[in-house]
């Protein structure tokens, strides 16, 4: 509650206490049913066969190789989408050109596409029957059902995250500070590193946190291009699926608990960044068109 | 600003326009646009008869019905409860409010595969929640209402993943709402209920519809959380993304692509609808402020 709200509160006509309590009860009940119970149950199911089994599953070579592949996919896609996000935000926020709104809509596009289709498009290009399929086969390069495909699919699904945080932020900040730095003799790069980066660092961090969460958790798109080869093309979410489908439920939930932990860390970091910078709030994951978000 | 414009001629003080826009367009084309075109190019190699046979097959029609139906009802439930959650978070203070607020985003942060296996287990006949709805007797027959592995399960999963959309679109509008409008209505003799329906609710409508459209669109494309809780039986519990996946597993790329085109067109229409809604809601807000 802001200070202004508190001042206004006594004047305002409020709901009767009974209605208020009823609404809070409904809201908390709904949240408990859909969010808290599932969250608790992940850890309960993971520990069903004891701590010994839990840690044994996590130390399993197949689990470790899945963790490694997930780290590789996120380690490539997050920095690339970061560079893209900064470049796109610089071009869009600092300059005027035609077709800006179309560009903004196109940047958001991967959010409105089903993960299954996000994987399918790369199969159509690099798969055995795809455009480059025969050529790749001749040169013995594997993209689909191999690590490069997984990385590509991860880049695609996490494409907009950094850009859509930075664009509205940099648009709101305007160009005056950078222009002043230039007029005072700073070079382009000096302006960027000493003026722009300090101004956008929280937004950048915010975008990176969200981008990373999605990169490590992506399932549908990666599932299409992976081929599910254990120990080779299995990411953590795919490993969860394999364990679950082989009826190793405690094992599946043990590996799932890693991802759940990641989700909780993401929420904590996200809340912390929002606390540090109140301009970044709430709507982060919600794909409200960026074109309209910034006014 | 004066440094930027001298007379009619525009001088760019800041460098890097060509570099950054060039890289943006290159990367966008390489990662998003060219791969997406492949769907349409692949589909254009099909004759109309082949295309319509795939996208209007009984199995596809049943999948559309379940996808659209379950997504619609999931978004509807979220619209009702999401509005209440947003209202409670903005208007009331209670213990643990900050925690609840942060938790709203869990369905975005939690990988869909985790959500899928968790919901499937919870709502299974012997699960924490499922056992309240029915049980399996000694001969192995199920009595009661089964949720996991049925259409109801699909609906539960889609409700879970759509939960944050309404809350996060309505919340900011409710926060910006000018309480003086309420005071004015109250001083003119309106009851609390009338104030809500006639003054507050109309302001929230565009945001509510935007959230609904976003939740609906997300649910239509959802795969990970549904694949475990749906039994993936054709004509019964198969949603469109699952159908596309099963065509891919059978190396039926042309069929999978034709279905993907249908879903892409629907997604683009929804994206357009969301853009129009955003424009409407911005106009609404400016009118309110003026």
XYZ file of C-alpha atoms in Angstrom:
585
model
C 0.000 0.000 0.000
C 1.429 3.368 -0.988
C 1.382 6.384 1.302
C -1.255 8.023 -0.859
C -3.501 5.009 -0.535
C -3.180 5.031 3.224
C -4.155 8.679 3.376
C -7.131 8.046 1.148
C -8.245 4.898 2.875
C -10.414 6.425 5.622
C -12.414 8.439 3.087
C -13.113 5.475 0.944
C -16.148 3.335 1.329
C -14.893 -0.123 2.112
C -16.528 -3.498 1.877
C -18.045 -4.910 5.069
C -15.488 -6.959 7.045
C -17.369 -10.158 6.271
C -17.142 -9.622 2.491
C -13.519 -8.663 2.849
C -12.669 -11.805 4.774
C -14.658 -13.930 2.342
C -12.751 -12.518 -0.656
C -9.380 -12.967 1.042
C -10.437 -16.515 1.895
C -11.431 -17.306 -1.697
C -8.216 -15.828 -3.080
C -6.003 -17.683 -0.616
C -7.952 -20.913 -1.104
C -7.553 -20.718 -4.873
C -3.836 -19.969 -4.525
C -3.364 -22.786 -2.043
C -5.142 -25.304 -4.242
C -3.323 -24.414 -7.444
C 0.070 -23.201 -6.243
C 0.975 -24.145 -2.678
C -0.213 -27.758 -2.701
C 1.582 -28.584 -5.984
C 4.735 -26.886 -4.705
C 4.758 -28.855 -1.456
C 3.892 -32.092 -3.208
C 6.956 -31.894 -5.494
C 9.260 -32.121 -2.481
C 7.056 -34.663 -0.683
C 7.057 -36.990 -3.714
C 10.785 -36.450 -4.253
C 11.585 -37.615 -0.737
C 9.093 -40.486 -0.699
C 11.870 -43.073 -0.898
C 14.145 -41.253 1.494
C 17.096 -38.915 1.290
C 19.405 -41.722 0.209
C 17.441 -42.406 -2.948
C 16.992 -38.677 -3.527
C 20.711 -37.930 -3.570
C 21.458 -41.128 -5.443
C 19.145 -39.962 -8.250
C 20.757 -36.548 -8.335
C 24.257 -38.050 -8.482
C 23.325 -40.471 -11.238
C 25.531 -39.960 -14.357
C 22.421 -39.579 -16.535
C 21.098 -36.836 -14.248
C 24.484 -35.136 -14.262
C 24.705 -35.218 -18.048
C 21.176 -33.731 -18.251
C 22.237 -30.945 -15.879
C 25.329 -30.324 -18.005
C 23.316 -30.078 -21.222
C 20.801 -27.708 -19.625
C 23.660 -25.497 -18.454
C 25.160 -25.515 -21.957
C 21.826 -24.617 -23.600
C 21.167 -21.806 -21.119
C 24.828 -20.712 -21.222
C 24.634 -20.129 -24.970
C 21.077 -18.853 -25.374
C 21.022 -16.361 -22.498
C 24.136 -14.365 -23.545
C 23.072 -14.358 -27.212
C 19.585 -13.103 -26.382
C 21.180 -10.582 -24.036
C 23.290 -9.100 -26.830
C 20.255 -9.098 -29.083
C 18.118 -7.455 -26.390
C 20.606 -4.632 -25.827
C 21.102 -4.064 -29.579
C 17.369 -4.074 -30.293
C 16.620 -1.756 -27.368
C 19.377 0.646 -28.449
C 18.076 0.815 -32.017
C 14.434 1.130 -31.001
C 14.762 3.474 -28.027
C 17.492 5.808 -29.265
C 16.454 6.322 -32.880
C 13.338 7.073 -34.893
C 12.564 4.943 -37.883
C 9.574 3.615 -39.742
C 8.086 0.248 -38.983
C 9.049 0.335 -35.312
C 5.715 -1.066 -34.156
C 5.927 -3.949 -36.602
C 9.430 -4.718 -35.341
C 8.174 -4.712 -31.738
C 5.388 -7.118 -32.625
C 7.820 -9.425 -34.425
C 10.171 -9.472 -31.421
C 7.260 -10.670 -29.270
C 6.292 -13.346 -31.776
C 7.997 -16.378 -30.139
C 5.798 -15.837 -27.057
C 2.615 -16.469 -28.978
C 3.793 -19.658 -30.655
C 3.209 -23.105 -29.209
C 6.456 -24.715 -27.950
C 5.749 -27.732 -30.137
C 5.715 -25.499 -33.229
C 8.888 -23.749 -32.019
C 10.632 -27.099 -32.207
C 8.933 -28.158 -35.424
C 10.269 -25.192 -37.425
C 13.860 -26.304 -36.844
C 13.019 -29.868 -37.771
C 11.607 -28.563 -41.068
C 14.872 -26.762 -41.778
C 17.569 -29.016 -40.385
C 15.800 -32.379 -40.085
C 16.528 -35.366 -42.323
C 13.629 -34.402 -44.623
C 14.236 -30.662 -44.175
C 15.730 -27.966 -46.401
C 19.321 -28.530 -45.333
C 18.796 -32.146 -44.257
C 20.556 -33.889 -47.163
C 23.438 -31.391 -47.203
C 23.973 -31.749 -43.458
C 23.891 -35.515 -43.765
C 26.518 -35.429 -46.518
C 28.798 -33.366 -44.306
C 28.052 -35.471 -41.264
C 26.680 -32.579 -39.249
C 23.887 -33.346 -36.819
C 21.628 -30.530 -35.666
C 18.276 -32.214 -35.056
C 18.320 -34.951 -32.396
C 21.587 -33.397 -31.250
C 22.844 -30.588 -29.033
C 22.760 -27.752 -31.675
C 19.025 -28.312 -32.203
C 18.394 -28.083 -28.482
C 20.369 -24.851 -28.284
C 18.490 -23.378 -31.281
C 15.079 -24.274 -29.847
C 16.084 -22.765 -26.495
C 17.241 -19.549 -28.182
C 13.912 -19.319 -29.989
C 11.661 -19.715 -26.958
C 13.709 -17.279 -24.844
C 14.216 -14.795 -27.694
C 12.035 -11.879 -26.442
C 12.811 -11.898 -22.699
C 15.716 -9.421 -22.434
C 14.544 -7.205 -25.304
C 11.055 -6.773 -23.908
C 12.406 -5.642 -20.544
C 14.974 -3.225 -21.970
C 12.940 -1.586 -24.742
C 10.257 0.058 -22.548
C 12.894 0.926 -19.940
C 15.223 2.645 -22.426
C 12.314 4.343 -24.160
C 11.226 5.809 -20.833
C 14.779 6.971 -20.073
C 15.049 8.852 -23.358
C 18.210 9.964 -25.119
C 19.230 13.110 -23.274
C 21.874 11.579 -21.046
C 23.624 9.784 -23.897
C 23.430 12.853 -26.100
C 24.943 14.988 -23.342
C 27.803 12.479 -22.944
C 28.473 12.594 -26.685
C 28.403 16.366 -26.829
C 30.867 16.468 -23.959
C 33.238 14.340 -26.013
C 32.629 10.745 -24.958
C 33.010 8.112 -27.651
C 30.124 5.864 -28.606
C 31.412 2.951 -26.543
C 32.242 5.158 -23.565
C 28.710 6.530 -23.671
C 27.294 3.039 -23.821
C 29.376 1.583 -20.975
C 29.401 4.588 -18.643
C 25.940 6.063 -19.223
C 23.607 3.487 -20.705
C 24.700 0.320 -18.913
C 24.487 1.829 -15.386
C 21.013 3.089 -16.281
C 19.728 -0.241 -17.535
C 21.603 -2.687 -15.300
C 18.551 -3.660 -13.212
C 16.378 -4.108 -16.253
C 19.104 -6.179 -17.874
C 19.482 -8.357 -14.789
C 15.715 -8.759 -14.625
C 15.542 -9.886 -18.239
C 18.447 -12.290 -17.726
C 16.775 -13.911 -14.676
C 13.526 -14.497 -16.568
C 15.317 -15.612 -19.735
C 17.427 -18.087 -17.793
C 14.422 -19.572 -15.984
C 12.691 -20.279 -19.269
C 15.886 -21.534 -20.932
C 16.509 -24.089 -18.196
C 12.886 -25.150 -17.927
C 11.857 -25.364 -21.576
C 10.262 -28.674 -22.377
C 7.990 -28.765 -25.449
C 10.282 -27.188 -28.039
C 13.339 -29.051 -26.819
C 11.374 -32.288 -26.712
C 10.662 -32.046 -30.473
C 14.305 -31.594 -31.492
C 15.958 -33.743 -28.841
C 15.372 -37.325 -29.870
C 15.562 -38.235 -26.153
C 18.920 -39.948 -26.228
C 19.786 -40.562 -22.580
C 23.132 -39.153 -21.570
C 23.441 -37.216 -24.827
C 20.445 -35.096 -25.761
C 18.556 -35.047 -22.496
C 18.017 -31.779 -20.674
C 16.760 -31.718 -17.073
C 13.049 -31.403 -18.021
C 13.401 -34.221 -20.584
C 15.119 -36.375 -17.988
C 12.155 -35.783 -15.669
C 9.875 -37.078 -18.401
C 11.958 -40.203 -19.039
C 12.103 -41.079 -15.339
C 8.372 -40.432 -14.926
C 7.424 -42.533 -17.932
C 9.584 -45.409 -16.732
C 7.514 -45.313 -13.509
C 10.439 -44.095 -11.419
C 8.208 -41.492 -9.785
C 10.424 -40.663 -6.801
C 13.355 -40.239 -9.203
C 11.334 -38.025 -11.552
C 10.259 -35.813 -8.655
C 13.787 -35.724 -7.255
C 15.063 -34.267 -10.540
C 11.928 -32.092 -10.773
C 12.737 -30.706 -7.327
C 15.927 -29.209 -8.812
C 13.822 -27.306 -11.343
C 11.336 -26.334 -8.635
C 14.211 -24.975 -6.586
C 15.337 -23.007 -9.639
C 11.807 -21.605 -10.018
C 11.753 -20.513 -6.367
C 15.186 -18.878 -6.672
C 13.932 -17.109 -9.816
C 10.889 -15.768 -7.968
C 13.030 -14.576 -5.045
C 15.552 -12.851 -7.353
C 12.747 -11.353 -9.404
C 11.049 -9.963 -6.291
C 14.404 -8.621 -5.073
C 15.090 -6.807 -8.363
C 11.561 -5.383 -8.318
C 12.222 -4.147 -4.786
C 15.500 -2.542 -5.918
C 13.908 -0.940 -8.933
C 10.215 -0.253 -8.623
C 9.909 0.601 -12.308
C 10.149 -3.119 -13.032
C 6.979 -4.579 -11.723
C 4.764 -7.553 -11.941
C 3.976 -7.892 -15.606
C 7.377 -9.359 -16.455
C 6.240 -12.779 -17.605
C 2.939 -11.614 -19.040
C 3.305 -11.052 -22.769
C 1.391 -7.782 -22.897
C 2.603 -6.330 -26.208
C 5.706 -4.196 -25.623
C 4.596 -1.886 -28.395
C 1.810 -0.699 -26.141
C 3.460 -1.162 -22.779
C 5.710 1.837 -23.250
C 3.897 5.120 -23.727
C 16.699 17.728 -27.669
C 17.893 20.984 -29.234
C 21.170 19.266 -30.037
C 19.378 16.695 -32.066
C 17.646 18.995 -34.475
C 19.196 21.930 -36.275
C 16.718 23.505 -38.584
C 15.019 20.999 -40.850
C 17.996 18.688 -40.954
C 18.193 15.919 -38.378
C 21.604 15.151 -36.995
C 22.128 11.888 -35.176
C 24.312 12.529 -32.169
C 24.266 8.926 -31.033
C 26.188 6.297 -32.959
C 25.377 2.691 -33.682
C 22.036 2.946 -35.431
C 23.050 0.891 -38.463
C 24.980 -1.624 -36.382
C 22.282 -2.293 -33.802
C 19.307 -2.233 -36.157
C 21.234 -4.363 -38.637
C 22.077 -6.936 -35.990
C 18.502 -6.872 -34.651
C 17.032 -7.569 -38.080
C 19.663 -10.196 -38.910
C 19.146 -12.092 -35.652
C 15.363 -11.779 -35.833
C 15.368 -13.094 -39.373
C 17.771 -15.912 -38.682
C 16.206 -17.201 -35.464
C 12.527 -16.346 -35.866
C 11.323 -15.246 -39.283
C 13.076 -17.627 -41.681
C 12.389 -20.706 -39.516
C 8.740 -19.655 -39.170
C 8.385 -19.276 -42.916
C 9.397 -22.895 -43.288
C 6.009 -23.905 -41.860
C 4.149 -22.026 -44.557
C 6.495 -23.134 -47.334
C 6.229 -26.768 -46.285
C 2.438 -26.511 -46.204
C 2.336 -24.940 -49.663
C 3.763 -28.170 -51.070
C 0.532 -29.916 -50.047
C -2.495 -29.907 -52.338
C -5.683 -28.408 -50.928
C -7.189 -31.889 -50.674
C -4.227 -33.186 -48.666
C -4.271 -30.098 -46.482
C -8.001 -30.211 -45.743
C -7.878 -33.944 -45.164
C -5.379 -33.351 -42.373
C -6.765 -30.233 -40.756
C -10.415 -31.334 -40.955
C -9.910 -34.963 -40.041
C -12.205 -36.198 -37.229
C -9.180 -36.521 -34.955
C -8.124 -32.939 -35.653
C -11.662 -31.614 -35.157
C -11.920 -33.403 -31.811
C -8.537 -31.941 -30.832
C -9.640 -28.393 -31.755
C -12.836 -28.857 -29.750
C -10.946 -29.966 -26.643
C -8.165 -27.387 -27.059
C -10.549 -24.467 -27.533
C -13.095 -25.700 -24.986
C -10.659 -26.495 -22.171
C -8.639 -23.322 -22.853
C -11.802 -21.216 -22.822
C -13.104 -22.599 -19.532
C -9.659 -22.474 -17.933
C -9.328 -18.800 -18.923
C -12.861 -18.151 -17.651
C -12.165 -19.684 -14.229
C -8.955 -17.670 -14.095
C -10.835 -14.500 -15.010
C -13.131 -14.936 -12.004
C -10.531 -16.029 -9.450
C -7.752 -13.905 -10.927
C -9.912 -10.809 -10.500
C -10.542 -11.727 -6.854
C -6.819 -12.382 -6.247
C -5.856 -9.060 -7.899
C -8.536 -7.226 -5.919
C -7.424 -8.727 -2.615
C -3.742 -8.004 -3.365
C -4.363 -4.365 -4.250
C -7.124 -3.395 -1.828
C -6.661 -5.357 1.379
C -3.784 -5.971 3.698
C -3.304 -9.345 5.309
C -0.556 -11.509 6.668
C 1.722 -12.948 3.973
C 0.510 -10.648 1.216
C 3.999 -10.080 -0.257
C 4.566 -13.828 -0.353
C 1.237 -14.444 -2.096
C 2.019 -11.679 -4.587
C 5.372 -13.260 -5.484
C 3.832 -16.729 -5.666
C 1.366 -15.643 -8.371
C 4.172 -15.931 -10.930
C 4.983 -19.528 -10.010
C 3.260 -21.028 -13.091
C 5.581 -18.925 -15.292
C 8.699 -19.783 -13.357
C 7.981 -23.470 -12.833
C 9.000 -25.571 -15.852
C 5.915 -27.022 -17.500
C 7.155 -30.607 -17.213
C 7.323 -30.227 -13.430
C 3.830 -28.750 -13.349
C 2.669 -31.637 -15.533
C 3.926 -34.518 -13.414
C 2.898 -32.745 -10.198
C -0.685 -32.092 -11.285
C -1.019 -35.587 -12.769
C 0.097 -37.099 -9.456
C -2.026 -34.795 -7.279
C -5.226 -35.401 -9.247
C -4.690 -39.132 -9.832
C -7.265 -41.387 -8.084
C -4.785 -42.049 -5.246
C -3.349 -38.519 -5.233
C -3.615 -35.884 -2.500
C -6.469 -34.096 -4.267
C -7.731 -36.857 -6.556
C -8.697 -39.213 -3.739
C -11.368 -36.754 -2.572
C -13.143 -37.172 -5.878
C -13.237 -40.935 -6.156
C -11.466 -44.162 -5.405
C -10.461 -47.470 -6.925
C -12.172 -50.513 -5.389
C -10.553 -53.895 -4.783
C -11.426 -55.216 -8.231
C -9.652 -52.251 -9.818
C -12.730 -50.297 -10.922
C -12.811 -46.572 -10.433
C -15.779 -44.931 -8.732
C -16.393 -41.223 -8.640
C -15.003 -38.361 -10.653
C -11.706 -39.035 -12.342
C -9.600 -35.955 -13.072
C -6.124 -37.062 -14.153
C -6.037 -38.726 -17.593
C -9.398 -37.155 -18.558
C -10.543 -33.944 -20.223
C -11.035 -32.529 -16.741
C -7.321 -33.069 -16.129
C -6.483 -31.091 -19.263
C -8.664 -28.284 -17.911
C -6.874 -28.368 -14.519
C -3.433 -28.118 -16.170
C -4.531 -25.239 -18.406
C -6.027 -23.426 -15.404
C -2.705 -23.734 -13.579
C -0.610 -22.271 -16.381
C -3.082 -19.442 -17.079
C -3.412 -18.330 -13.465
C -0.969 -15.365 -13.501
C -2.240 -13.688 -16.671
C -5.456 -12.141 -15.318
C -3.879 -11.176 -11.981
C -0.941 -9.473 -13.678
C -3.006 -7.571 -16.238
C -5.724 -6.420 -13.805
C -3.432 -5.595 -10.856
C -1.717 -2.496 -12.364
C -5.014 -1.032 -13.595
C -6.588 -1.517 -10.185
C -3.572 0.125 -8.543
C -3.843 3.147 -10.830
C -7.573 3.475 -10.254
C -8.373 6.899 -8.834
C -10.204 6.404 -5.497
C -11.794 9.825 -5.894
C -14.087 8.320 -8.511
C -15.362 5.931 -5.866
C -15.742 8.726 -3.354
C -17.685 10.748 -5.894
C -19.999 7.816 -6.632
C -20.457 7.178 -2.923
C -21.272 10.813 -2.194
C -23.885 10.660 -4.939
C -25.546 7.808 -3.096
C -24.290 4.702 -4.913
C -24.043 1.504 -2.889
C -20.737 -0.371 -2.661
C -22.033 -2.970 -5.087
C -23.186 -0.336 -7.561
C -19.799 1.383 -7.314
C -18.060 -1.859 -8.141
C -20.229 -2.755 -11.113
C -20.802 0.696 -12.572
C -17.570 2.517 -11.746
C -14.711 0.106 -11.069
C -15.576 -2.914 -13.215
C -15.931 -1.013 -16.534
C -12.400 0.372 -16.022
C -11.070 -3.123 -15.501
C -12.850 -4.650 -18.505
C -10.119 -4.074 -21.130
C -7.428 -5.440 -18.794
C -9.615 -8.378 -17.875
C -10.224 -9.182 -21.545
C -6.511 -8.786 -22.334
C -5.636 -11.185 -19.537
C -8.308 -13.587 -20.713
C -6.999 -13.507 -24.291
C -3.406 -14.026 -23.109
C -4.369 -16.935 -20.861
C -6.459 -18.453 -23.647
C -3.634 -18.102 -26.189
C -1.109 -19.601 -23.793
C -3.427 -22.533 -23.045
C -3.982 -23.244 -26.743
C -0.281 -23.774 -27.312
C 0.487 -25.513 -24.030
C 2.210 -28.872 -24.206
C 4.400 -29.710 -21.209
C 1.899 -29.496 -18.391
C -0.822 -31.299 -20.359
C 1.141 -34.226 -21.764
C 1.372 -35.973 -18.388
C -2.146 -35.343 -17.107
C -3.830 -36.155 -20.424
C -3.947 -39.786 -21.417
C -3.386 -38.595 -25.015
C -6.228 -40.721 -26.399
C -7.202 -39.558 -29.909
C -10.719 -38.084 -30.082
C -10.914 -37.952 -26.286
C -8.088 -36.311 -24.378
C -5.794 -35.169 -27.181
C -5.282 -31.424 -27.545
C -3.828 -29.949 -30.742
C -0.174 -29.684 -29.591
C -0.317 -33.345 -28.516
C -1.745 -34.286 -31.908
C 1.050 -32.380 -33.661
C 3.571 -34.167 -31.452
C 2.154 -37.600 -32.215
C 2.283 -36.850 -35.962
C 5.929 -35.834 -35.514
C 6.682 -39.010 -33.611
C 5.307 -40.923 -36.595
C 7.489 -38.822 -38.946
C 4.323 -37.378 -40.544
C 5.960 -33.964 -41.001
C 3.513 -32.668 -43.629
C 0.525 -33.466 -41.421
C 2.160 -31.957 -38.347
C 3.014 -28.827 -40.333
C -0.513 -28.423 -41.710
C -1.891 -28.529 -38.159
C 0.814 -26.107 -37.063
C -0.325 -23.625 -39.731
C -3.866 -23.696 -38.323
C -2.557 -23.059 -34.823
C -0.231 -20.286 -36.016
C -3.080 -18.488 -37.768
C -5.177 -18.713 -34.594
C -2.217 -17.412 -32.536
C -1.726 -14.458 -34.874
C -5.424 -13.580 -34.687
C -5.266 -13.703 -30.892
C -2.131 -11.549 -30.935
C -4.023 -9.034 -33.070
C -6.949 -9.141 -30.641
C -4.616 -8.502 -27.709
C -3.072 -5.534 -29.536
C -6.511 -4.051 -30.197
C -7.485 -4.620 -26.560
C -4.307 -2.895 -25.370
C -5.041 0.067 -27.596
C -8.582 0.187 -26.214
C -7.423 -0.039 -22.632
C -4.838 2.728 -23.115
C -7.476 4.951 -24.646
C -9.783 4.125 -21.773
C -7.169 5.088 -19.213
C -6.346 8.387 -20.889
C -10.034 9.221 -21.055
C -10.323 8.484 -17.387
C -7.426 10.710 -16.509
C -8.613 13.574 -18.666
